[in-house]
Amino acid sequence: MKYIVKIQDRKYTFDYSENDKKISNQNNEPLDYDWVELGNGCFSLILNGNSYICHVSEQNGGYQIMVDGEVVSATIEDEQSLTLNKFVKAHAKEPSEQVIKAPIPGLVTRIFVQAGDKLKKDASLLALEAMKMENLIKAPCECTVEKIFVKSGQTVQQNQPLIQLKKSG
Amino acid sequence: MKYIVKIQDRKYTFDYSENDKKISNQNNEPLDYDWVELGNGCFSLILNGNSYICHVSEQNGGYQIMVDGEVVSATIEDEQSLTLNKFVKAHAKEPSEQVIKAPIPGLVTRIFVQAGDKLKKDASLLALEAMKMENLIKAPCECTVEKIFVKSGQTVQQNQPLIQLKKSG
Amino acid sequence: MFKKILIANRGEIALRIIRSCKDLGIKTIAVYSDIDRSSPHVQFADEAYPLGGTTSAETYLDGNKIIRIAKDHGAEAVHPGYGFLAENAAFARDAQNAGLVFIGPSPESIELMGSKTAARSLMEKHGVPTIPGSKKALQSEEEALAEAQRIGYPVLLKASAGGGGKGMRLVENPGELPSALQSASREAQSAFGDSSIYIEKYLEQPRHIEFQILADSHGNVVYLGERECSIQRRHQKIIEEAPSVVLDSELRKKMGRAAIQAAKACNYLNAGTIEFMLDKHRNFYFLEMNTRLQVEHPVTELVTGLDLVQEQIRIACGEAISLSSVGERFWGHAVECRIYAEDVENNFTPSPGKITYLKPADGPGIREDSGVMQGNEISLYYDPMISKLIAWGKDREQAVRRMIRALKEYQLSGIKTNIPFLIRILQHPAFISGELSTTFIDEHRSELFKQPVTSPEAIGLMALLKHINRQRRISYRSDKNHKTPTSQWKMLGRMKHSR
Amino acid sequence: MFKKILIANRGEIALRIIRSCKDLGIKTIAVYSDIDRSSPHVQFADEAYPLGGTTSAETYLDGNKIIRIAKDHGAEAVHPGYGFLAENAAFARDAQNAGLVFIGPSPESIELMGSKTAARSLMEKHGVPTIPGSKKALQSEEEALAEAQRIGYPVLLKASAGGGGKGMRLVENPGELPSALQSASREAQSAFGDSSIYIEKYLEQPRHIEFQILADSHGNVVYLGERECSIQRRHQKIIEEAPSVVLDSELRKKMGRAAIQAAKACNYLNAGTIEFMLDKHRNFYFLEMNTRLQVEHPVTELVTGLDLVQEQIRIACGEAISLSSVGERFWGHAVECRIYAEDVENNFTPSPGKITYLKPADGPGIREDSGVMQGNEISLYYDPMISKLIAWGKDREQAVRRMIRALKEYQLSGIKTNIPFLIRILQHPAFISGELSTTFIDEHRSELFKQPVTSPEAIGLMALLKHINRQRRISYRSDKNHKTPTSQWKMLGRMKHSR
């Protein structure tokens, strides 16, 4: 079965054989690998003699890999799901609405906008205080404010919707 | 329910109430305790304000407790099992035969005795080599050799019977 | 010497103080909030008592609760650590009135240096140079605008009661000033209960150089050399080192003498730190005095061989310090990295969560002062610092290389940390050549937020292998480097039996 | 400088060498036996190749396999660590013939010092004092009895090819000699492939004092001071320290000069150790020379500030050592404890098994050189040492107190270790006052095998709570110190939500 691993913006294709557990890369080169779980999600990979110790955890349907002090996110699709997804994407239009969610739990200390405001990119939307630091949440693009879901003084959870924006143009 | 905890040669009685989880000691004093598992068999106990970090593991039906760099073994019996055991013990005689088992896995390099030998306490029985060190296994008391289960040059597992002895007198 | 001390703090600093007490044979009392029940400082203290509640205000900031526990359980002294009540004069006074020794300066010294504007005036009176700016809290937006005009943009707004970057704003032009003033003022109110803000000249490419001092009750004041803490993000230090590459013996003596003057000006007792800014013309200015132990004190410990917490305790006991010229010669070089639970790519916002896997680094030259265990939670209620990693080397190059090695070995999962970012700073040519300033991160932004270097094929394979084997534990070795696959299975069988 | 080095070893020393290589920017190759696949040295090396097999003979002692891997993968040099091939002249020669640099002395020096009897003769020729005894391997029981009679009981039997206490026996009277000779001879054959035994005078209450030396290819030989390694069980060191409390500057110079003489006598190159016995009259005798890095080298590193592995690599590269008088003045004091998987109560027999829980100690003054991770197995195939804990202090008292604190913090379950025993030694009045000798453990046996001191009621309660709650994870707090039981449940609920 072919698998497509996406790391940041790049894609890597692997071919995995269930029978003999052999894996080849996108150039059809068989990979000489040795994979051992050391425990608690910590793994050892020896690939062509190169040794890596890594920690892999599942995250939002993808994987987060920590190796050599670096943290990288990866998502995986197999051939079938990829074909399906392409079909779906081709028939959907890009959403022009975006809901800004709380990146961290905290306290809304101030709201700078109201529904209907037309904003430039990086305009301040609201201030969120967490761990005694004030964090300004800014507009990701030129947009119009559609709805505001929170009030000043309100405590919010991570990923709680704060403001709904509509992309300009 | 009353529990008797045996540590080395001393016994401590506790009374535990399933309902409210209260525990009192042998002087009927209620114990002010706070017990939290930190993970992996590691626990925190705060007893009368004194804080302990310990690791408790099950071992041969009892428990091994590691605290403050020390390792202590404990066994636990409840009232019922204790009464039963006393009855059994009272009707059994002390065994005069003892099987010496391998304390560690290793290689039997030499056997110093043969069946029928009368031995003094601490007489060498056999030599067991493990991790490149030779370990002498000695007679625990004055005794006679009854059976020898192993040969020189043989590899043995931990707790494998080596020699059967009969206590003298 | 004291028999029992209560530690009025949490996290790494509480544990670090407990360790010094154990080394002195002093019993320790820990206090804890509800969510800190599983934290190491609770486990490693001799005694531990709950404060009840979760927020700072209900727990580590509630001086009355803490003093009551200290009295009830026979503590003779209280060590406040840093943060929380460490620079709270009222707490120091209450502790003393309750018959406890406060391990720190007098309430009067705390008060004097606690107001940044009063401290500046005092320093000017004693001939310690200060940064041009308003001497007192701003009363209005108009006053702020006028003052900024006088000293010239860019200017810095700072909280009078502040520290640690809270309530601080850089203002480049008059248009930005009003909103910056309001936001700084709000943050100051929330962090310190005091919204007062003052203004000062913003120095270009300045270095943050601070001097550690010790003062005993017999009138001795010594300095233990400097720490350079120029690497900061959001006005908070993340990498500190001792000594500083930029100081020579002459400048060190000059600044050290100024630090002693500053300490004497406020009748200082115990350990304290005089923070200076050093501009590119090697002019130095008094910034503030921290009347407590600093987060970054371990780098001074490694290059002087002292245990500063033990020195604090000895001074608080009335002992005289017996140190001579330790501030001039150092044993090698030390670097500290603060490991934070934060999302670097997202403007360093805190990243709370549970630590699901933790295996810290060790080996030659590495010290770790950690306050967490695997399974602990980094919550929103307190500072998101996880641990401090400190590396010593016979020179700066070795210390930095050891730190990079340790950061790469450090394994922590479950939350985002700044470890990759710290590695990129330490590997940056400007850092290696010692060209530091408090604007280092902004200046080198493009290189510091670069992508990882590990082979993407290897990373991709790791994700794939985890994906394929999600349900079962596997161990697979392809046969190229090994005799036959069979021997591998044999080996596994053998291992199982020997368990 | 080398670009890539193969490390022909396992466990803590392999990892420790990898770390020094990383700090120098040198790539590393690890080799491993089947059961070491999950060991840290495999994970932290840049490259790792299997040796195939499990026994020492099939793996870490198979020089040909190792040299082939080194050549196949572009290593320029081989570091042997200690044990295994470290003192194998044939391997050093084979490596050189294959075009690899052997990081250690020449094969000739290894051979010369490898035979204990030849080494003694050489030392006597060069005026280095040796212990009275037979100069050559004993040929018969009769010769042994005659020789013992000549030098006087008690005598010590020792393996000619030996080290580390293997093949060593103390004989108090003629009756014990025959069986001791046979058993020592068998052990020597099995450990070193050579059954030769020699005999020497047994010194009463002797101290083991050894000198670290470095010799470069430019003719420079320096000593880096001494280590005292008197605390031994089964003739193996378990606690080492630097400097020794018993040496003054004069004796140190005298012994240091003898050490340099010894090194020059065998044309020594690279790091080596001259072991001496020091009797109560302050006479010292050459014991043997270890032509490699010692297990206990970290204590010298901490008091000199050097990285001895880096020094070894630099010397092997042909660099000249640039050290002056480092052997005379030290930075504080350092103590090392070897943590072994062993059953102390059962005559220190190895206690193999799986490490089910591991949380090492850290904090001020503590360095750990460990070779294992949680989940690893201590097997019967190799040495049962788990880790080395090293503590530094500004004086001996502080170093020892820090070590005790770290040992008490160290948490390891699944196998028996000597940690409780190490703590009891460090807390013993004779150890504290520096009254050491190689018979320390025998002398103080009754106090060292004492029972634990933690409150038995607390220990009993721990067992009971684990027993009661075997099936479920509980968290219970009785209500005396807390407002109401309810608030506890609330707290737990709150924690769950925030996860």
JSON list of N, CA and C in Angstrom, two decimals, chain A residues 34 36 38 44 46 49-51 53, chain D residues 32 37 42-43 45-49:
[
{"chain": "A", "resi": 34, "resn": "ASP", "atom": "N", "xyz": [15.30, -0.36, 11.01]},
{"chain": "A", "resi": 34, "resn": "ASP", "atom": "CA", "xyz": [15.15, -1.15, 12.23]},
{"chain": "A", "resi": 34, "resn": "ASP", "atom": "C", "xyz": [14.44, -0.25, 13.23]},
{"chain": "A", "resi": 36, "resn": "VAL", "atom": "N", "xyz": [12.27, 0.08, 16.87]},
{"chain": "A", "resi": 36, "resn": "VAL", "atom": "CA", "xyz": [12.00, -0.55, 18.16]},
{"chain": "A", "resi": 36, "resn": "VAL", "atom": "C", "xyz": [11.32, 0.47, 19.08]},
{"chain": "A", "resi": 38, "resn": "LEU", "atom": "N", "xyz": [10.88, 1.89, 22.57]},
{"chain": "A", "resi": 38, "resn": "LEU", "atom": "CA", "xyz": [11.61, 1.85, 23.84]},
{"chain": "A", "resi": 38, "resn": "LEU", "atom": "C", "xyz": [10.65, 2.00, 25.02]},
{"chain": "A", "resi": 44, "resn": "SER", "atom": "N", "xyz": [13.20, 3.99, 18.76]},
{"chain": "A", "resi": 44, "resn": "SER", "atom": "CA", "xyz": [14.52, 4.05, 18.15]},
{"chain": "A", "resi": 44, "resn": "SER", "atom": "C", "xyz": [14.39, 3.63, 16.70]},
{"chain": "A", "resi": 46, "resn": "ILE", "atom": "N", "xyz": [16.77, 2.97, 13.31]},
{"chain": "A", "resi": 46, "resn": "ILE", "atom": "CA", "xyz": [18.07, 2.95, 12.63]},
{"chain": "A", "resi": 46, "resn": "ILE", "atom": "C", "xyz": [17.77, 2.82, 11.15]},
{"chain": "A", "resi": 49, "resn": "GLY", "atom": "N", "xyz": [21.81, 2.67, 8.84]},
{"chain": "A", "resi": 49, "resn": "GLY", "atom": "CA", "xyz": [22.90, 2.82, 9.80]},
{"chain": "A", "resi": 49, "resn": "GLY", "atom": "C", "xyz": [22.82, 4.09, 10.63]},
{"chain": "A", "resi": 50, "resn": "ASN", "atom": "N", "xyz": [21.98, 5.06, 10.21]},
{"chain": "A", "resi": 50, "resn": "ASN", "atom": "CA", "xyz": [21.85, 6.28, 11.00]},
{"chain": "A", "resi": 50, "resn": "ASN", "atom": "C", "xyz": [20.85, 6.05, 12.13]},
{"chain": "A", "resi": 51, "resn": "SER", "atom": "N", "xyz": [21.27, 6.42, 13.33]},
{"chain": "A", "resi": 51, "resn": "SER", "atom": "CA", "xyz": [20.46, 6.14, 14.51]},
{"chain": "A", "resi": 51, "resn": "SER", "atom": "C", "xyz": [19.70, 7.39, 14.96]},
{"chain": "A", "resi": 53, "resn": "ILE", "atom": "N", "xyz": [16.75, 8.73, 17.93]},
{"chain": "A", "resi": 53, "resn": "ILE", "atom": "CA", "xyz": [15.82, 8.47, 19.02]},
{"chain": "A", "resi": 53, "resn": "ILE", "atom": "C", "xyz": [14.73, 9.51, 18.88]},
{"chain": "D", "resi": 32, "resn": "TYR", "atom": "N", "xyz": [26.58, -2.80, 18.72]},
{"chain": "D", "resi": 32, "resn": "TYR", "atom": "CA", "xyz": [25.75, -3.34, 19.80]},
{"chain": "D", "resi": 32, "resn": "TYR", "atom": "C", "xyz": [25.47, -4.83, 19.61]},
{"chain": "D", "resi": 37, "resn": "ARG", "atom": "N", "xyz": [20.11, -3.65, 21.85]},
{"chain": "D", "resi": 37, "resn": "ARG", "atom": "CA", "xyz": [19.48, -2.83, 20.81]},
{"chain": "D", "resi": 37, "resn": "ARG", "atom": "C", "xyz": [18.76, -1.60, 21.39]},
{"chain": "D", "resi": 42, "resn": "VAL", "atom": "N", "xyz": [23.17, 3.13, 21.79]},
{"chain": "D", "resi": 42, "resn": "VAL", "atom": "CA", "xyz": [22.74, 2.90, 20.41]},
{"chain": "D", "resi": 42, "resn": "VAL", "atom": "C", "xyz": [21.90, 4.08, 19.90]},
{"chain": "D", "resi": 43, "resn": "GLN", "atom": "N", "xyz": [21.07, 4.61, 20.81]},
{"chain": "D", "resi": 43, "resn": "GLN", "atom": "CA", "xyz": [20.15, 5.68, 20.39]},
{"chain": "D", "resi": 43, "resn": "GLN", "atom": "C", "xyz": [20.88, 7.02, 20.18]},
{"chain": "D", "resi": 45, "resn": "ALA", "atom": "N", "xyz": [24.17, 7.61, 19.50]},
{"chain": "D", "resi": 45, "resn": "ALA", "atom": "CA", "xyz": [25.23, 7.68, 18.51]},
{"chain": "D", "resi": 45, "resn": "ALA", "atom": "C", "xyz": [24.64, 8.17, 17.18]},
{"chain": "D", "resi": 46, "resn": "ASP", "atom": "N", "xyz": [25.49, 8.70, 16.30]},
{"chain": "D", "resi": 46, "resn": "ASP", "atom": "CA", "xyz": [24.99, 9.10, 14.99]},
{"chain": "D", "resi": 46, "resn": "ASP", "atom": "C", "xyz": [24.66, 7.88, 14.13]},
{"chain": "D", "resi": 47, "resn": "GLU", "atom": "N", "xyz": [25.51, 6.87, 14.23]},
{"chain": "D", "resi": 47, "resn": "GLU", "atom": "CA", "xyz": [25.27, 5.64, 13.48]},
{"chain": "D", "resi": 47, "resn": "GLU", "atom": "C", "xyz": [25.37, 4.44, 14.43]},
{"chain": "D", "resi": 48, "resn": "ALA", "atom": "N", "xyz": [24.69, 3.37, 14.11]},
{"chain": "D", "resi": 48, "resn": "ALA", "atom": "CA", "xyz": [24.73, 2.18, 14.97]},
{"chain": "D", "resi": 48, "resn": "ALA", "atom": "C", "xyz": [24.65, 0.93, 14.10]},
{"chain": "D", "resi": 49, "resn": "TYR", "atom": "N", "xyz": [25.53, -0.04, 14.38]},
{"chain": "D", "resi": 49, "resn": "TYR", "atom": "CA", "xyz": [25.55, -1.28, 13.61]},
{"chain": "D", "resi": 49, "resn": "TYR", "atom": "C", "xyz": [25.56, -2.47, 14.54]}
]
